[in-house]
């Protein structure tokens, strides 16, 4: 039987001799969204329940779960080990990289994507949102599923909340063409429901977004 594992705290994929060790553990249960549709990457979200909790370390932290998207233009961060040269065939990052991107409104994103090969009738599904559109700055192939996090609290606060996950893009780093992300705020209630079904509390990821 295939056993899925997670690794927390990874940075350099080419060595096991880092300052802080990564943590590997088995996934005990996977709960997929009932309406996941792979061809169009709709409702592309699942919860992985681990055999035991990860240990908080300098290289392993947590992000809160955002309830509603910040205003368009808010600068947020995504990260991953995807392509570090947009037009190369097999040039993937070995070190974890991050990129700062602005959130893009649903209407502006849909308009931009209609100018691509998706065509003038393309409809951006409500389970998706967008960020980016700046030349030379983007997530790319190999970054799928990577988080999109935004700063919360005051300027000195180092807390972040997750608002999206990399879904797909039309090209990488093309001016005016945002990347498409799963809108995790659309699944807040679904996540709460599934967590409660497993007897788990949401206190660890809940944030008061009216503060800061």
CSV table of C-alpha atoms in Angstrom, one decimal:
chain,number,residue,atom,x,y,z
A,1,UNK,CA,0.0,0.0,0.0
A,2,UNK,CA,1.3,3.4,-0.9
A,3,UNK,CA,2.3,5.5,2.1
A,4,UNK,CA,2.4,9.2,1.9
A,5,UNK,CA,4.8,11.2,4.1
A,6,UNK,CA,5.2,14.9,4.8
A,7,UNK,CA,8.5,16.6,5.4
A,8,UNK,CA,8.6,19.8,7.5
A,9,UNK,CA,11.6,22.2,7.7
A,10,UNK,CA,13.2,21.3,4.4
A,11,UNK,CA,15.3,24.0,2.7
A,12,UNK,CA,18.1,22.5,0.6
A,13,UNK,CA,16.8,19.5,-1.3
A,14,UNK,CA,20.3,18.3,-2.1
A,15,UNK,CA,21.6,17.7,1.4
A,16,UNK,CA,20.6,16.2,4.7
A,17,UNK,CA,23.3,18.2,6.6
A,18,UNK,CA,21.4,21.4,7.4
A,19,UNK,CA,21.6,23.5,10.6
A,20,UNK,CA,18.2,22.4,11.7
A,21,UNK,CA,17.0,18.9,10.7
A,22,UNK,CA,13.8,18.3,8.8
A,23,UNK,CA,10.9,16.3,10.3
A,24,UNK,CA,9.3,13.4,8.4
A,25,UNK,CA,6.2,11.6,9.4
A,26,UNK,CA,3.4,9.5,7.9
A,27,UNK,CA,0.1,10.8,6.8
A,28,UNK,CA,-2.6,8.9,8.7
A,29,UNK,CA,-5.6,10.1,6.8
A,30,UNK,CA,-6.4,12.2,3.7
A,31,UNK,CA,-9.7,14.1,3.4
A,32,UNK,CA,-10.3,15.4,-0.1
A,33,UNK,CA,-12.9,18.0,-1.1
A,34,UNK,CA,-16.0,16.2,-2.4
A,35,UNK,CA,-16.3,18.5,-5.4
A,36,UNK,CA,-12.7,18.5,-6.5
A,37,UNK,CA,-12.5,18.6,-10.3
A,38,UNK,CA,-9.0,17.9,-11.6
A,39,UNK,CA,-9.3,19.1,-15.3
A,40,UNK,CA,-10.0,22.7,-14.2
A,41,UNK,CA,-8.3,22.6,-10.8
A,42,UNK,CA,-11.6,23.4,-9.0
A,43,UNK,CA,-12.1,22.9,-5.3
A,44,UNK,CA,-8.5,21.7,-5.2
A,45,UNK,CA,-8.1,21.3,-1.5
A,46,UNK,CA,-7.4,18.4,0.9
A,47,UNK,CA,-6.5,17.9,4.5
A,48,UNK,CA,-3.6,15.7,5.6
A,49,UNK,CA,-3.9,14.3,9.1
A,50,UNK,CA,-0.6,13.2,10.5
A,51,UNK,CA,0.3,10.3,12.8
A,52,UNK,CA,1.6,12.8,15.3
A,53,UNK,CA,2.1,16.6,15.5
A,54,UNK,CA,5.2,18.3,14.1
A,55,UNK,CA,7.5,20.0,16.6
A,56,UNK,CA,7.9,23.7,16.4
A,57,UNK,CA,11.5,24.6,15.5
A,58,UNK,CA,13.3,27.6,14.0
A,59,UNK,CA,12.8,26.0,10.6
A,60,UNK,CA,9.2,24.8,11.3
A,61,UNK,CA,6.4,27.1,12.0
A,62,UNK,CA,2.7,27.5,11.4
A,63,UNK,CA,0.5,30.0,9.5
A,64,UNK,CA,-3.0,31.0,10.6
A,65,UNK,CA,-5.9,30.4,8.3
A,66,UNK,CA,-7.4,33.5,6.8
A,67,UNK,CA,-11.1,33.9,6.8
A,68,UNK,CA,-11.4,36.6,4.0
A,69,UNK,CA,-9.0,37.9,1.4
A,70,UNK,CA,-7.2,41.1,2.1
A,71,UNK,CA,-7.7,44.0,-0.3
A,72,UNK,CA,-6.4,43.8,-3.9
A,73,UNK,CA,-2.8,45.2,-4.1
A,74,UNK,CA,-1.8,43.7,-0.7
A,75,UNK,CA,1.7,42.4,-0.9
A,76,UNK,CA,1.9,38.7,0.0
A,77,UNK,CA,4.4,35.9,-0.3
A,78,UNK,CA,4.6,32.6,-2.0
A,79,UNK,CA,7.4,30.1,-2.0
A,80,UNK,CA,8.6,26.7,-3.4
A,81,UNK,CA,11.2,24.7,-5.3
A,82,UNK,CA,9.7,25.3,-8.7
A,83,UNK,CA,11.4,26.5,-11.9
A,84,UNK,CA,13.9,29.3,-11.2
A,85,UNK,CA,14.4,30.0,-14.9
A,86,UNK,CA,11.0,30.6,-16.4
A,87,UNK,CA,11.8,29.4,-19.9
A,88,UNK,CA,14.1,26.5,-19.0
A,89,UNK,CA,12.9,22.9,-19.4
A,90,UNK,CA,14.3,21.3,-16.3
A,91,UNK,CA,15.8,24.1,-14.1
A,92,UNK,CA,14.3,23.7,-10.7
A,93,UNK,CA,15.4,25.4,-7.5
A,94,UNK,CA,17.4,23.4,-5.0
A,95,UNK,CA,17.0,25.9,-2.2
A,96,UNK,CA,13.5,27.0,-1.0
A,97,UNK,CA,12.8,30.4,-2.7
A,98,UNK,CA,10.2,33.0,-2.0
A,99,UNK,CA,8.6,35.8,-4.1
A,100,UNK,CA,6.5,38.8,-3.1
A,101,UNK,CA,3.3,39.3,-5.1
A,102,UNK,CA,0.3,41.6,-5.1
A,103,UNK,CA,-3.2,40.2,-4.7
A,104,UNK,CA,-5.4,40.8,-7.8
A,105,UNK,CA,-9.1,41.3,-7.7
A,106,UNK,CA,-11.3,38.5,-9.2
A,107,UNK,CA,-12.6,40.8,-12.0
A,108,UNK,CA,-9.2,42.1,-13.0
A,109,UNK,CA,-7.7,38.6,-13.0
A,110,UNK,CA,-10.6,37.3,-15.1
A,111,UNK,CA,-10.1,40.1,-17.6
A,112,UNK,CA,-6.4,39.5,-17.8
A,113,UNK,CA,-6.8,35.7,-18.3
A,114,UNK,CA,-9.4,36.2,-21.0
A,115,UNK,CA,-6.6,37.9,-23.1
A,116,UNK,CA,-4.6,34.6,-22.9
A,117,UNK,CA,-5.2,31.3,-24.7
A,118,UNK,CA,-8.1,30.7,-22.2
A,119,UNK,CA,-10.2,32.9,-24.4
A,120,UNK,CA,-12.8,35.6,-24.0
A,121,UNK,CA,-15.4,33.4,-22.4
A,122,UNK,CA,-13.2,32.2,-19.5
A,123,UNK,CA,-14.9,32.3,-16.1
A,124,UNK,CA,-12.7,32.3,-13.0
A,125,UNK,CA,-14.3,29.9,-10.5
A,126,UNK,CA,-15.1,31.1,-7.0
A,127,UNK,CA,-12.7,28.5,-5.5
A,128,UNK,CA,-9.8,30.4,-7.2
A,129,UNK,CA,-8.1,33.8,-6.7
A,130,UNK,CA,-5.1,35.5,-8.2
A,131,UNK,CA,-1.8,37.2,-7.4
A,132,UNK,CA,1.1,38.6,-9.4
A,133,UNK,CA,1.0,40.0,-12.9
A,134,UNK,CA,4.4,41.7,-12.4
A,135,UNK,CA,7.1,41.0,-15.0
A,136,UNK,CA,9.8,38.5,-13.9
A,137,UNK,CA,8.1,37.7,-10.6
A,138,UNK,CA,5.9,34.7,-10.3
A,139,UNK,CA,5.4,31.1,-9.1
A,140,UNK,CA,6.0,28.6,-11.8
A,141,UNK,CA,6.0,24.9,-12.8
A,142,UNK,CA,6.9,22.7,-9.7
A,143,UNK,CA,5.4,25.2,-7.2
A,144,UNK,CA,1.9,23.7,-7.3
A,145,UNK,CA,0.3,23.5,-3.9
A,146,UNK,CA,2.7,26.1,-2.4
A,147,UNK,CA,1.2,28.5,0.1
A,148,UNK,CA,0.3,32.2,-0.5
A,149,UNK,CA,0.6,33.9,2.8
A,150,UNK,CA,0.1,37.5,3.9
A,151,UNK,CA,1.4,39.4,6.9
A,152,UNK,CA,-1.1,40.0,9.8
A,153,UNK,CA,-0.9,42.1,12.9
A,154,UNK,CA,1.3,45.2,13.2
A,155,UNK,CA,4.6,45.9,11.5
A,156,UNK,CA,6.7,44.3,14.2
A,157,UNK,CA,4.5,41.2,14.3
A,158,UNK,CA,6.0,38.2,12.5
A,159,UNK,CA,2.7,36.3,12.1
A,160,UNK,CA,1.3,35.3,8.7
A,161,UNK,CA,-2.0,33.8,7.5
A,162,UNK,CA,-2.5,31.6,4.5
A,163,UNK,CA,-5.0,32.8,1.9
A,164,UNK,CA,-4.2,30.6,-1.1
A,165,UNK,CA,-2.2,27.8,-2.7
A,166,UNK,CA,-0.6,27.7,-6.1
A,167,UNK,CA,-3.0,26.3,-8.7
A,168,UNK,CA,-1.8,27.1,-12.2
A,169,UNK,CA,-0.6,29.9,-14.4
A,170,UNK,CA,-0.5,30.9,-18.1
A,171,UNK,CA,3.2,31.3,-18.6
A,172,UNK,CA,5.5,32.5,-15.8
A,173,UNK,CA,6.4,36.0,-15.0
A,174,UNK,CA,4.6,37.6,-17.9
A,175,UNK,CA,3.6,41.2,-17.3
A,176,UNK,CA,-0.2,41.6,-16.8
A,177,UNK,CA,-0.9,37.9,-16.4
A,178,UNK,CA,-1.5,37.0,-12.7
A,179,UNK,CA,-1.0,33.5,-11.4
A,180,UNK,CA,-4.0,31.5,-10.2
A,181,UNK,CA,-4.3,30.3,-6.7
A,182,UNK,CA,-6.8,28.2,-4.7
A,183,UNK,CA,-8.7,30.7,-2.6
A,184,UNK,CA,-8.4,29.0,0.8
A,185,UNK,CA,-10.8,31.5,2.4
A,186,UNK,CA,-13.6,29.8,0.4
A,187,UNK,CA,-13.0,26.6,2.3
A,188,UNK,CA,-12.8,28.0,5.9
A,189,UNK,CA,-16.1,26.4,6.9
A,190,UNK,CA,-15.3,23.2,5.1
A,191,UNK,CA,-12.0,22.9,7.0
A,192,UNK,CA,-13.7,23.7,10.3
A,193,UNK,CA,-16.2,21.0,9.7
A,194,UNK,CA,-13.6,18.3,8.8
A,195,UNK,CA,-11.4,19.3,11.8
A,196,UNK,CA,-14.3,19.0,14.2
A,197,UNK,CA,-15.2,15.6,12.7
A,198,UNK,CA,-11.7,14.4,13.7
A,199,UNK,CA,-12.1,15.8,17.2
A,200,UNK,CA,-9.6,18.6,16.6
A,201,UNK,CA,-9.8,22.3,17.7
A,202,UNK,CA,-9.3,25.2,15.4
A,203,UNK,CA,-7.7,27.3,18.1
A,204,UNK,CA,-4.2,26.7,16.6
A,205,UNK,CA,-5.0,28.4,13.3
A,206,UNK,CA,-7.7,30.9,14.2
A,207,UNK,CA,-6.8,34.6,13.8
A,208,UNK,CA,-8.7,37.8,14.6
A,209,UNK,CA,-8.3,39.7,11.4
A,210,UNK,CA,-9.9,42.9,12.8
A,211,UNK,CA,-6.8,43.5,14.9
A,212,UNK,CA,-3.6,45.0,13.5
